[in-house]
Amino acid sequence: ADPKGAAGQNSALALAQMGSAAKDALPAFVEMIKHAEGDSWAISCAANALVMIDPASVSILAEGLQDKEPKVRADLVDAIAIFKESARPVIKDIVLLLKDTDPHVVCAAANTLAKLGSVAKEARADLHEVLKTMKQQDLPYNAVKDALKKVSE
């Protein structure tokens, strides 16, 4: 079955409803995100399933943030935003992506920090430092600026 297709997404939602009884499926959801290729619905389904099964599974996503593929790093960091309060232990991992060589990954990391808001307040100094090194025309500039504002609220 195609994990990005409707069947894969329906399977993710069904397993999520099983809660902690579905812990064996956690690696499959991470793989679903890694192969989502920017499909926000697939990412959302898999991340929501991870949260419902085990909020501590955010650490599994954080392990993938060093993937060699920028799109995978961006998709994984996007998924972390769904964890809200449970994402607190991986804020430092997200902050490392603010210095990624791919501007889309930097944007994704900044957007995740913005979505986490005050949960990510420890990233404030790092966001400020990164923003000082950017020019206004740099692709991630507005995302980093917005994240700085949101984590400071």
Short mmCIF file of C-alpha atoms in Angstrom, two decimals:
data_model
loop_
_atom_site.label_atom_id
_atom_site.label_comp_id
_atom_site.label_asym_id
_atom_site.label_seq_id
_atom_site.Cartn_x
_atom_site.Cartn_y
_atom_site.Cartn_z
CA ALA A 1 0.00 0.00 0.00
CA ASP A 2 1.13 3.52 -0.76
CA PRO A 3 1.71 5.22 2.61
CA LYS A 4 1.03 8.61 0.98
CA GLY A 5 -2.28 7.46 -0.48
CA ALA A 6 -5.70 7.50 1.12
CA ALA A 7 -5.31 3.92 2.38
CA GLY A 8 -2.06 4.79 4.17
CA GLN A 9 -3.59 7.89 5.70
CA ASN A 10 -6.71 6.01 6.80
CA SER A 11 -4.48 3.33 8.33
CA ALA A 12 -2.58 6.03 10.21
CA LEU A 13 -5.79 7.45 11.63
CA ALA A 14 -7.13 4.00 12.58
CA LEU A 15 -3.90 3.09 14.36
CA ALA A 16 -3.86 6.46 16.11
CA GLN A 17 -7.26 5.72 17.58
CA MET A 18 -5.79 2.57 19.15
CA GLY A 19 -3.50 4.79 21.23
CA SER A 20 -0.59 3.19 23.07
CA ALA A 21 -1.58 -0.28 21.83
CA ALA A 22 -0.20 0.77 18.43
CA LYS A 23 3.34 1.64 19.63
CA ASP A 24 4.85 -0.94 17.28
CA ALA A 25 3.67 1.22 14.38
CA LEU A 26 5.69 4.31 15.42
CA PRO A 27 8.57 3.69 12.98
CA ALA A 28 6.08 3.30 10.12
CA PHE A 29 4.65 6.76 10.82
CA VAL A 30 8.12 8.28 10.80
CA GLU A 31 8.78 6.60 7.44
CA MET A 32 5.44 7.95 6.19
CA ILE A 33 6.60 11.47 7.01
CA LYS A 34 10.04 10.91 5.48
CA HIS A 35 8.44 9.83 2.21
CA ALA A 36 5.61 12.38 2.21
CA GLU A 37 7.46 14.64 -0.24
CA GLY A 38 5.80 17.74 1.13
CA ASP A 39 2.28 16.25 1.21
CA SER A 40 0.96 18.22 4.19
CA TRP A 41 -2.05 15.91 4.63
CA ALA A 42 0.16 12.80 4.86
CA ILE A 43 2.54 14.58 7.24
CA SER A 44 -0.35 15.76 9.40
CA CYS A 45 -1.98 12.32 9.52
CA ALA A 46 1.25 10.59 10.49
CA ALA A 47 2.27 13.25 13.03
CA ASN A 48 -1.17 13.27 14.63
CA ALA A 49 -1.01 9.49 14.88
CA LEU A 50 2.39 9.73 16.58
CA VAL A 51 1.04 12.27 19.09
CA MET A 52 -2.01 10.15 19.87
CA ILE A 53 -0.03 6.94 20.27
CA ASP A 54 2.87 8.38 22.26
CA PRO A 55 3.62 12.11 22.66
CA ALA A 56 7.20 11.20 23.60
CA SER A 57 7.66 9.89 20.05
CA VAL A 58 8.65 13.43 19.06
CA SER A 59 12.20 12.32 19.87
CA ILE A 60 11.98 9.77 17.03
CA LEU A 61 11.21 12.61 14.60
CA ALA A 62 14.05 14.70 16.01
CA GLU A 63 16.50 11.89 15.26
CA GLY A 64 15.67 12.28 11.57
CA LEU A 65 16.42 16.00 11.50
CA GLN A 66 19.97 15.18 10.41
CA ASP A 67 18.78 13.34 7.27
CA LYS A 68 20.86 14.09 4.18
CA GLU A 69 17.77 15.12 2.20
CA PRO A 70 16.65 18.71 2.85
CA LYS A 71 13.02 17.87 2.00
CA VAL A 72 13.00 15.12 4.64
CA ARG A 73 14.46 17.49 7.24
CA ALA A 74 11.81 20.10 6.36
CA ASP A 75 8.94 17.61 6.48
CA LEU A 76 10.07 16.16 9.81
CA VAL A 77 10.44 19.56 11.44
CA ASP A 78 7.00 20.54 10.09
CA ALA A 79 5.54 17.45 11.74
CA ILE A 80 7.05 18.38 15.11
CA ALA A 81 4.81 21.46 15.32
CA ILE A 82 1.80 19.18 15.84
CA PHE A 83 3.29 17.94 19.11
CA LYS A 84 2.81 21.36 20.75
CA GLU A 85 3.84 21.10 24.46
CA SER A 86 5.33 17.64 23.91
CA ALA A 87 7.85 19.19 21.49
CA ARG A 88 9.64 21.03 24.31
CA PRO A 89 12.42 18.38 24.65
CA VAL A 90 13.44 18.78 20.99
CA ILE A 91 13.52 22.59 20.72
CA LYS A 92 17.33 22.50 20.63
CA ASP A 93 17.19 20.07 17.70
CA ILE A 94 14.90 22.47 15.83
CA VAL A 95 17.18 25.41 16.62
CA LEU A 96 20.09 23.59 14.95
CA LEU A 97 18.13 23.68 11.69
CA LEU A 98 18.12 27.49 11.78
CA LYS A 99 21.71 27.20 10.53
CA ASP A 100 20.93 24.62 7.83
CA THR A 101 22.43 25.24 4.40
CA ASP A 102 19.04 24.85 2.73
CA PRO A 103 16.86 27.98 3.11
CA HIS A 104 13.66 25.90 2.88
CA VAL A 105 14.76 23.88 5.92
CA VAL A 106 15.52 27.10 7.79
CA CYS A 107 12.02 28.37 6.90
CA ALA A 108 10.43 25.11 8.06
CA ALA A 109 12.33 25.22 11.35
CA ALA A 110 11.38 28.85 11.94
CA ASN A 111 7.74 28.15 11.06
CA THR A 112 7.67 25.24 13.51
CA LEU A 113 9.10 27.43 16.27
CA ALA A 114 6.47 30.07 15.44
CA LYS A 115 3.68 27.47 15.65
CA LEU A 116 5.02 26.27 18.99
CA GLY A 117 4.99 29.86 20.27
CA SER A 118 5.82 30.20 23.96
CA VAL A 119 6.61 26.46 24.17
CA ALA A 120 9.73 27.37 22.17
CA LYS A 121 10.67 30.49 24.15
CA GLU A 122 14.11 29.03 24.86
CA ALA A 123 14.86 29.54 21.13
CA ARG A 124 14.45 33.31 21.41
CA ALA A 125 18.18 34.12 21.69
CA ASP A 126 19.07 31.75 18.85
CA LEU A 127 16.39 33.24 16.58
CA HIS A 128 17.67 36.72 17.40
CA GLU A 129 21.26 35.72 16.55
CA VAL A 130 20.24 34.06 13.27
CA LEU A 131 18.14 37.06 12.28
CA LYS A 132 21.15 39.38 12.80
CA THR A 133 23.12 37.35 10.23
CA MET A 134 20.40 37.58 7.55
CA LYS A 135 19.51 40.16 4.97
CA GLN A 136 15.86 41.16 4.50
CA GLN A 137 15.84 39.64 1.02
CA ASP A 138 16.98 36.21 2.30
CA LEU A 139 14.25 33.62 1.86
CA PRO A 140 13.97 32.66 5.57
CA TYR A 141 14.19 36.24 6.92
CA ASN A 142 10.44 36.79 7.43
CA ALA A 143 9.92 33.29 8.83
CA VAL A 144 12.68 33.80 11.39
CA LYS A 145 11.40 37.28 12.24
CA ASP A 146 7.86 35.91 12.72
CA ALA A 147 9.15 33.04 14.86
CA LEU A 148 11.07 35.46 17.08
CA LYS A 149 7.88 37.46 17.61
CA LYS A 150 5.73 34.37 18.33
CA VAL A 151 8.13 32.70 20.80
CA SER A 152 8.42 36.01 22.67
CA GLU A 153 4.65 36.36 23.22
#
